[in-house]
Amino acid sequence: MIAAIIPVHDEATRVEHAVTSLHRQTRPPERILVMSDDSTDATVEVALHAGAEVLLTVDNRHDRAGALNQALDTVRMEPDDLVLVLDAGVRLPPGFLARALAALQDRNVGAVSARSTAVGGPAALIRWRALEDVRRSFGRYCDEGPVTGQMRLALDLEAVGWRLCPPLEAEEDAPAPVEHIVPVPVDALRAQPAAA
C-alpha cells in the first residue's frame, strides 16, 4: 500500500493540484491524507473536495515536521508499505509513482525523491520499514529541530543504513484561485493516534 501525506498550513490555493496529481498517477496511492496544521483559510474544504482524507494537527508547535510526525503517528502501515510525503505546491507527473516503485525494487534503497527547483525536493517515496528504523534510532520520524525537512530525513535514513535513489523529475505548481468552497465542520477531523 502507498499512503500519500501532504502536510499543509494555509495551502488552499495549491493543495487541490497536489491531490489531483496523485489521483492521476498511473499507479495512484491507496490513501491520500492532507494533514492541516491550523489552517485558517479554505485548505480543509479544498482538500476534501479534491478527494483527500483530512486530519488536523493537535497542539503542534513544530510546523511542517511536527505535522508530518503527527500524520505518521496516525496512519496504520505494514512493514512493506510505502509513504509518499508531498509538498502542497507540487504536481507529480502521472508516471512518477510507477518510476519510483521501479527504483525501490532494490531492497537496500529506502527512499526515492522528486527533484524540482525546490530546495530539498518536493516529494519522497519512503519505505515504512525505513521510517520505523529512523524512529527506533532517533525517537521520531522527522527532526523537529532547526534542521528539518527532507534533507535531514535523508541524512537520518542513511545514518540507519538505507541507501537513497537519485531524484526523479517533478513539477512545481503555482498557486491558483480557490473557487466553489463548501464549509465543512472540522471537529471530527482532529488527529488521533492509530490504535495499537
XYZ file of N, CA and C in Angstrom:
588
model
N 0.832 -1.168 0.000
C 0.000 0.000 0.000
C 0.889 1.248 0.000
N 0.422 2.271 -0.701
C 1.072 3.580 -0.668
C 0.104 4.557 -0.031
N 0.562 5.246 1.014
C -0.200 6.321 1.636
C 0.526 7.630 1.346
N -0.162 8.557 0.713
C 0.414 9.882 0.439
C 0.026 10.829 1.567
N 0.989 11.570 2.078
C 0.747 12.531 3.160
C 1.221 13.902 2.702
N 0.306 14.870 2.783
C 0.614 16.241 2.399
C 0.426 17.129 3.631
N 1.508 17.472 4.347
C 1.375 18.392 5.479
C 1.199 19.817 4.959
N 0.196 20.530 5.486
C -0.120 21.857 4.954
C -0.441 22.850 6.057
N -0.239 24.115 5.720
C -0.711 25.239 6.539
C -1.128 26.342 5.571
N -2.415 26.641 5.524
C -2.953 27.682 4.649
C -2.504 27.498 3.196
N -2.812 26.337 2.641
C -2.430 26.000 1.259
C -3.644 25.809 0.362
N -4.732 26.526 0.623
C -5.961 26.351 -0.151
C -5.750 26.586 -1.643
N -4.838 27.479 -2.004
C -4.635 27.784 -3.419
C -3.780 26.751 -4.137
N -3.196 25.784 -3.379
C -2.280 24.830 -4.011
C -2.605 23.360 -3.762
N -3.273 23.049 -2.674
C -3.433 21.652 -2.283
C -4.248 20.847 -3.294
N -5.226 21.472 -3.944
C -6.048 20.734 -4.919
C -5.198 20.154 -6.045
N -4.223 20.932 -6.530
C -3.370 20.453 -7.622
C -2.523 19.259 -7.184
N -2.028 19.293 -5.972
C -1.235 18.166 -5.465
C -2.093 16.907 -5.359
N -3.293 17.042 -4.797
C -4.187 15.882 -4.650
C -4.592 15.352 -6.022
N -4.933 16.244 -6.936
C -5.323 15.822 -8.283
C -4.191 15.087 -8.983
N -2.954 15.561 -8.811
C -1.816 14.877 -9.447
C -1.644 13.466 -8.898
N -2.044 13.251 -7.650
C -1.968 11.900 -7.076
C -3.054 10.999 -7.642
N -4.267 11.536 -7.809
C -5.350 10.752 -8.416
C -5.025 10.371 -9.855
N -4.213 11.173 -10.530
C -3.901 10.940 -11.948
C -2.668 10.075 -12.170
N -2.073 9.578 -11.114
C -0.908 8.705 -11.274
C -1.298 7.424 -12.021
N -0.388 6.902 -12.832
C -0.651 5.620 -13.495
C -0.739 4.507 -12.456
N -0.113 4.724 -11.315
C -0.212 3.828 -10.161
C -0.514 4.734 -8.965
N -1.814 5.058 -8.732
C -2.155 6.004 -7.669
C -1.997 5.400 -6.269
N -1.806 6.256 -5.267
C -1.743 5.751 -3.881
C -3.121 5.291 -3.419
N -3.132 4.360 -2.481
C -4.399 3.888 -1.922
C -5.030 4.924 -0.998
N -4.202 5.711 -0.322
C -4.706 6.754 0.574
C -4.014 8.062 0.253
N -4.799 9.144 0.318
C -4.255 10.495 0.192
C -4.720 11.247 1.428
N -3.768 11.604 2.257
C -4.062 12.235 3.538
C -3.458 13.636 3.570
N -4.299 14.637 3.789
C -3.835 16.007 3.981
C -3.853 16.279 5.476
N -2.699 16.677 6.015
C -2.562 16.977 7.434
C -2.511 18.483 7.590
N -3.634 19.081 7.982
C -3.731 20.531 8.092
C -3.234 20.992 9.458
N -2.254 21.880 9.424
C -1.661 22.413 10.647
C -2.219 23.806 10.927
N -3.363 23.853 11.612
C -4.005 25.118 11.992
C -4.270 26.039 10.810
N -4.681 25.480 9.689
C -5.004 26.312 8.525
C -6.194 27.207 8.846
N -6.090 28.456 8.447
C -7.167 29.413 8.690
C -7.887 29.782 7.404
N -7.428 29.259 6.277
C -8.093 29.518 5.003
C -8.975 28.304 4.655
N -9.258 28.081 3.411
C -10.154 27.009 2.974
C -9.417 25.708 2.645
N -8.216 25.517 3.182
C -7.425 24.325 2.881
C -8.204 23.040 3.116
N -8.848 22.904 4.257
C -9.563 21.667 4.605
C -10.663 21.389 3.589
N -11.454 22.395 3.291
C -12.567 22.212 2.360
C -12.065 21.864 0.958
N -11.016 22.532 0.514
C -10.459 22.259 -0.812
C -9.926 20.832 -0.879
N -9.200 20.411 0.148
C -8.634 19.056 0.166
C -9.742 17.991 0.152
N -10.774 18.196 0.957
C -11.895 17.247 0.971
C -12.585 17.207 -0.388
N -12.808 18.369 -0.976
C -13.457 18.448 -2.292
C -12.626 17.735 -3.356
N -11.299 17.790 -3.231
C -10.409 17.143 -4.199
C -10.333 15.632 -3.999
N -10.887 15.128 -2.889
C -10.915 13.687 -2.665
C -9.885 13.158 -1.699
N -9.331 14.020 -0.874
C -8.356 13.581 0.125
C -9.034 13.363 1.472
N -8.431 12.522 2.298
C -8.797 12.452 3.707
C -8.101 13.643 4.369
N -8.707 14.187 5.420
C -8.095 15.321 6.098
C -8.044 15.055 7.596
N -6.893 15.347 8.177
C -6.725 15.348 9.626
C -6.169 16.701 10.027
N -6.444 17.082 11.262
C -5.937 18.337 11.800
C -4.908 18.037 12.877
N -3.855 18.826 12.908
C -2.862 18.645 13.966
C -3.474 19.007 15.315
N -2.855 18.471 16.363
C -3.274 18.762 17.729
C -2.074 19.322 18.476
N -2.164 20.570 18.914
C -1.111 21.219 19.696
C 0.273 21.103 19.058
N 0.354 21.294 17.760
C 1.634 21.212 17.062
C 2.390 22.528 17.193
N 3.620 22.446 17.681
C 4.480 23.628 17.786
C 5.728 23.482 16.912
N 5.695 22.507 16.012
C 6.897 22.220 15.222
C 6.644 22.280 13.721
N 5.720 23.153 13.305
C 5.480 23.438 11.894
C 5.292 22.158 11.067
N 5.897 22.134 9.872
C 5.694 21.035 8.927
C 6.194 19.696 9.489
N 7.350 19.702 10.128
C 7.896 18.452 10.672
C 6.985 17.891 11.756
N 6.453 18.747 12.608
C 5.522 18.293 13.639
C 4.243 17.746 13.048
N 3.726 18.420 12.011
C 2.516 17.930 11.343
C 2.766 16.570 10.706
N 3.917 16.426 10.072
C 4.249 15.150 9.442
C 4.404 14.049 10.490
N 5.053 14.339 11.600
C 5.181 13.345 12.673
C 3.807 12.930 13.195
N 2.894 13.887 13.377
C 1.551 13.530 13.840
C 0.836 12.652 12.809
N 0.988 12.969 11.535
C 0.359 12.148 10.494
C 0.935 10.735 10.503
N 2.259 10.622 10.604
C 2.891 9.299 10.603
C 2.511 8.505 11.849
N 2.293 9.189 12.973
C 1.824 8.507 14.182
C 0.380 8.026 14.041
N -0.369 8.635 13.133
C -1.792 8.355 12.986
C -2.077 7.210 12.018
N -1.321 7.122 10.931
C -1.614 6.120 9.902
C -1.241 4.720 10.362
N -2.007 3.739 9.863
C -1.699 2.327 10.121
C -0.981 1.780 8.905
N 0.242 1.313 9.085
C 1.039 0.821 7.963
C 1.617 -0.548 8.300
N 1.831 -1.337 7.260
C 2.511 -2.620 7.374
C 3.981 -2.418 7.000
N 4.868 -3.317 7.432
C 6.307 -3.119 7.175
C 6.679 -2.898 5.705
N 5.976 -3.531 4.766
C 6.320 -3.381 3.352
C 5.590 -2.238 2.658
N 4.791 -1.461 3.393
C 4.071 -0.333 2.808
C 5.018 0.835 2.538
N 4.515 1.800 1.788
C 5.291 2.973 1.401
C 4.532 4.241 1.750
N 5.289 5.301 2.065
C 4.708 6.604 2.368
C 5.267 7.603 1.362
N 4.365 8.323 0.709
C 4.766 9.413 -0.167
C 4.531 10.711 0.582
N 5.594 11.436 0.875
C 5.493 12.744 1.525
C 5.587 13.775 0.415
N 4.564 14.641 0.334
C 4.447 15.555 -0.799
C 4.180 16.971 -0.315
N 4.886 17.945 -0.871
C 4.589 19.345 -0.605
C 3.330 19.730 -1.371
N 2.542 20.629 -0.819
C 1.277 21.030 -1.440
C 1.472 21.735 -2.771
N 2.593 22.350 -2.990
C 2.810 23.112 -4.209
C 3.390 22.330 -5.364
N 3.277 21.009 -5.345
C 3.899 20.185 -6.369
C 2.863 19.301 -7.048
N 2.950 19.256 -8.368
C 2.168 18.292 -9.133
C 3.138 17.246 -9.650
N 2.909 16.008 -9.288
C 3.776 14.942 -9.784
C 3.337 14.527 -11.177
N 4.280 14.311 -12.092
C 3.919 13.795 -13.411
C 3.209 12.445 -13.248
N 2.293 12.092 -14.157
C 1.479 10.881 -13.994
C 2.253 9.581 -13.767
N 3.465 9.484 -14.246
C 4.227 8.247 -14.073
C 5.201 8.254 -12.913
N 5.166 9.301 -12.078
C 6.167 9.406 -11.009
C 6.147 8.202 -10.069
N 4.983 7.839 -9.536
C 4.944 6.738 -8.567
C 5.377 5.414 -9.197
N 5.004 5.170 -10.438
C 5.428 3.938 -11.112
C 6.950 3.901 -11.248
N 7.545 5.042 -11.618
C 9.010 5.095 -11.732
C 9.676 4.958 -10.370
N 9.090 5.580 -9.356
C 9.653 5.485 -8.007
C 9.576 4.045 -7.493
N 8.463 3.363 -7.772
C 8.338 1.958 -7.364
C 9.394 1.095 -8.048
N 9.664 1.364 -9.312
C 10.706 0.622 -10.026
C 12.067 0.850 -9.362
N 12.335 2.079 -8.953
C 13.606 2.393 -8.286
C 13.715 1.669 -6.943
N 12.585 1.411 -6.297
C 12.591 0.738 -4.994
C 12.635 -0.788 -5.114
N 12.799 -1.303 -6.315
C 12.973 -2.751 -6.477
C 14.241 -3.220 -5.773
N 15.224 -2.349 -5.680
C 16.429 -2.630 -4.904
C 16.035 -2.533 -3.430
N 16.033 -3.652 -2.727
C 15.558 -3.710 -1.339
C 16.460 -2.948 -0.362
N 17.628 -2.486 -0.823
C 18.511 -1.692 0.030
C 18.233 -0.201 -0.066
N 17.395 0.190 -1.023
C 17.035 1.593 -1.203
C 15.842 1.895 -0.300
N 15.983 2.900 0.556
C 14.925 3.248 1.495
C 13.998 4.333 1.002
N 14.457 5.145 0.021
C 13.620 6.257 -0.439
C 14.082 6.726 -1.806
N 13.121 7.303 -2.530
C 13.414 7.990 -3.790
C 12.673 9.315 -3.745
N 13.378 10.387 -4.100
C 12.755 11.711 -4.020
C 12.456 12.244 -5.413
N 11.631 13.294 -5.426
C 11.334 14.014 -6.661
C 12.197 15.262 -6.685
N 12.734 15.563 -7.836
C 13.588 16.733 -7.984
C 12.793 17.850 -8.648
N 12.996 19.046 -8.184
C 12.452 20.245 -8.828
C 13.386 21.377 -8.453
N 12.942 22.589 -8.642
C 13.783 23.718 -8.248
C 13.686 23.995 -6.756
N 12.763 23.306 -6.070
C 12.623 23.498 -4.626
C 13.818 22.897 -3.908
N 14.313 23.565 -2.899
C 15.433 23.052 -2.116
C 14.974 21.826 -1.344
N 15.739 20.766 -1.443
C 15.417 19.550 -0.706
C 14.405 18.663 -1.395
N 13.847 19.085 -2.497
C 12.905 18.252 -3.218
C 11.496 18.383 -2.672
N 10.505 18.279 -3.553
C 9.123 18.479 -3.153
C 8.405 17.218 -2.695
N 8.989 16.052 -2.928
C 8.298 14.803 -2.599
C 9.308 13.680 -2.419
N 8.915 12.677 -1.635
C 9.748 11.489 -1.475
C 8.870 10.292 -1.193
N 9.161 9.179 -1.864
C 8.502 7.905 -1.597
C 9.447 7.110 -0.706
N 8.965 6.768 0.494
C 9.826 6.202 1.531
C 9.235 4.885 2.021
N 10.093 3.900 2.209
C 9.641 2.634 2.798
C 9.224 2.865 4.252
N 8.085 2.292 4.635
C 7.643 2.389 6.019
C 8.683 1.758 6.942
N 9.251 0.657 6.521
C 10.279 -0.031 7.318
C 11.456 0.918 7.590
N 11.831 1.726 6.601
C 12.937 2.682 6.770
C 12.547 3.787 7.754
N 11.307 4.275 7.654
C 10.835 5.290 8.607
C 10.825 4.743 10.033
N 10.403 3.498 10.184
C 10.407 2.880 11.511
C 11.831 2.722 12.040
N 12.786 2.422 11.156
C 14.190 2.348 11.583
C 14.667 3.705 12.105
N 14.280 4.774 11.417
C 14.633 6.127 11.872
C 13.996 6.390 13.236
N 12.740 6.034 13.377
C 12.047 6.287 14.652
C 12.701 5.496 15.803
N 13.050 4.248 15.546
C 13.702 3.449 16.595
C 15.058 4.046 16.988
N 15.778 4.574 16.020
C 17.115 5.111 16.300
C 17.105 6.503 16.906
N 16.153 7.351 16.484
C 16.165 8.751 16.891
C 14.969 9.157 17.742
N 14.009 8.261 17.945
C 12.847 8.567 18.773
C 11.785 9.400 18.087
N 11.924 9.605 16.775
C 10.936 10.368 15.998
C 11.177 10.044 14.521
N 10.147 10.366 13.712
C 10.298 10.169 12.266
C 11.084 11.332 11.659
N 10.607 12.545 11.906
C 11.217 13.745 11.330
C 11.761 14.621 12.440
N 12.948 15.138 12.229
C 13.563 16.039 13.188
C 12.742 17.321 13.271
N 12.363 17.708 14.478
C 11.573 18.927 14.685
C 12.447 20.102 15.084
N 13.749 19.926 15.011
C 14.686 20.991 15.365
C 14.919 21.944 14.200
N 15.981 22.756 14.303
C 16.229 23.788 13.293
C 16.591 23.224 11.922
N 17.162 22.021 11.840
C 17.475 21.402 10.546
C 16.386 20.368 10.288
N 15.372 20.782 9.550
C 14.241 19.885 9.313
C 14.051 19.665 7.830
N 13.052 18.889 7.508
C 12.707 18.662 6.118
C 13.329 17.397 5.574
N 13.176 17.245 4.268
C 13.619 16.010 3.629
C 15.133 15.848 3.660
N 15.861 16.945 3.671
C 17.320 16.823 3.723
C 17.735 16.131 5.015
N 17.159 16.533 6.138
C 17.501 15.903 7.411
C 17.022 14.453 7.441
N 15.813 14.204 6.920
C 15.302 12.836 6.867
C 16.208 11.961 6.009
N 16.705 12.495 4.903
C 17.629 11.740 4.055
C 18.892 11.380 4.827
N 19.427 12.328 5.583
C 20.617 12.044 6.402
C 20.321 10.969 7.443
N 19.139 11.046 8.058
C 18.757 10.052 9.066
C 18.597 8.666 8.442
N 17.986 8.601 7.259
C 17.826 7.312 6.578
C 19.193 6.686 6.285
N 20.114 7.501 5.800
C 21.461 6.988 5.529
C 22.163 6.584 6.818
N 21.946 7.322 7.901
C 22.594 7.011 9.180
C 22.158 5.652 9.724
N 20.938 5.234 9.409
C 20.468 3.928 9.896
C 20.664 2.829 8.858
N 21.403 3.135 7.775
C 21.826 2.090 6.848
C 21.065 1.968 5.535
N 20.160 2.870 5.230
C 19.409 2.805 3.981
C 20.114 3.618 2.897
N 20.072 3.100 1.663
C 20.562 3.857 0.509
C 19.430 4.699 -0.052
N 19.794 5.795 -0.729
C 18.816 6.669 -1.369
C 19.000 6.601 -2.878
N 17.891 6.590 -3.595
C 17.912 6.578 -5.051
C 18.115 8.005 -5.562
N 18.807 8.191 -6.680
C 18.896 9.538 -7.251
C 17.496 10.096 -7.532
N 17.304 11.404 -7.378
C 15.973 12.009 -7.539
C 15.405 11.867 -8.947
N 14.076 11.764 -9.015
C 13.331 11.755 -10.269
C 12.763 13.159 -10.492
N 12.291 13.455 -11.686
C 11.760 14.784 -12.011
C 10.349 14.991 -11.476
N 10.036 16.229 -11.105
C 8.691 16.636 -10.691
C 8.475 18.061 -11.157
N 7.237 18.525 -11.069
C 6.896 19.889 -11.463
C 6.439 20.654 -10.238
N 6.795 21.930 -10.162
C 6.264 22.787 -9.110
C 5.033 23.498 -9.638
N 4.070 23.694 -8.774
C 2.810 24.305 -9.159
C 2.723 25.725 -8.624
N 2.203 26.627 -9.414
C 1.955 27.996 -8.957
C 0.594 28.045 -8.270
N 0.423 28.885 -7.270
C -0.880 28.988 -6.610
C -1.979 29.348 -7.612
N -3.147 28.778 -7.399
C -4.299 29.039 -8.256
C -5.434 29.577 -7.400
N -6.383 30.305 -8.003
C -7.504 30.822 -7.208
C -8.399 29.696 -6.706
N -8.950 29.887 -5.518
C -9.855 28.914 -4.926
C -11.279 29.326 -5.253
N -12.052 28.395 -5.802
C -13.440 28.680 -6.162
C -14.345 27.590 -5.622
N -15.591 27.920 -5.415
C -16.635 26.952 -5.051
C -16.277 26.154 -3.809
N -15.963 26.815 -2.720
C -15.600 26.162 -1.478
C -16.849 26.000 -0.615
N -17.040 24.774 -0.108
C -18.165 24.488 0.772
C -17.615 24.306 2.173
N -18.063 25.084 3.163
C -17.556 24.924 4.528
C -17.851 23.525 5.076
N -16.903 22.993 5.837
C -17.030 21.668 6.437
C -16.710 21.783 7.912
N -17.535 21.171 8.812
C -17.168 21.189 10.229
C -15.893 20.379 10.426
N -14.939 20.915 11.199
C -13.641 20.268 11.292
C -13.373 19.571 12.623
N -14.275 19.619 13.581
C -14.016 18.985 14.881
C -13.745 17.500 14.750
N -14.418 16.805 13.851
C -14.241 15.363 13.697
C -12.963 15.009 12.973
N -12.236 15.997 12.466
C -11.031 15.730 11.689
C -9.761 15.746 12.534
N -9.844 16.017 13.817
C -8.658 16.101 14.677
C -7.892 14.778 14.654
N -6.583 14.852 14.582
C -5.735 13.653 14.512
C -5.821 12.848 15.796
N -5.974 11.565 15.637
C -5.957 10.634 16.767
C -4.927 9.558 16.443
N -4.058 9.188 17.383
C -3.082 8.138 17.113
C -3.783 6.834 16.734
N -3.141 6.091 15.836
C -3.676 4.803 15.420
C -3.700 3.853 16.628
N -4.715 3.021 16.680
C -4.807 2.036 17.766
C -3.678 1.032 17.643
N -3.170 0.626 18.774
C -2.024 -0.304 18.764
C -2.433 -1.688 18.367
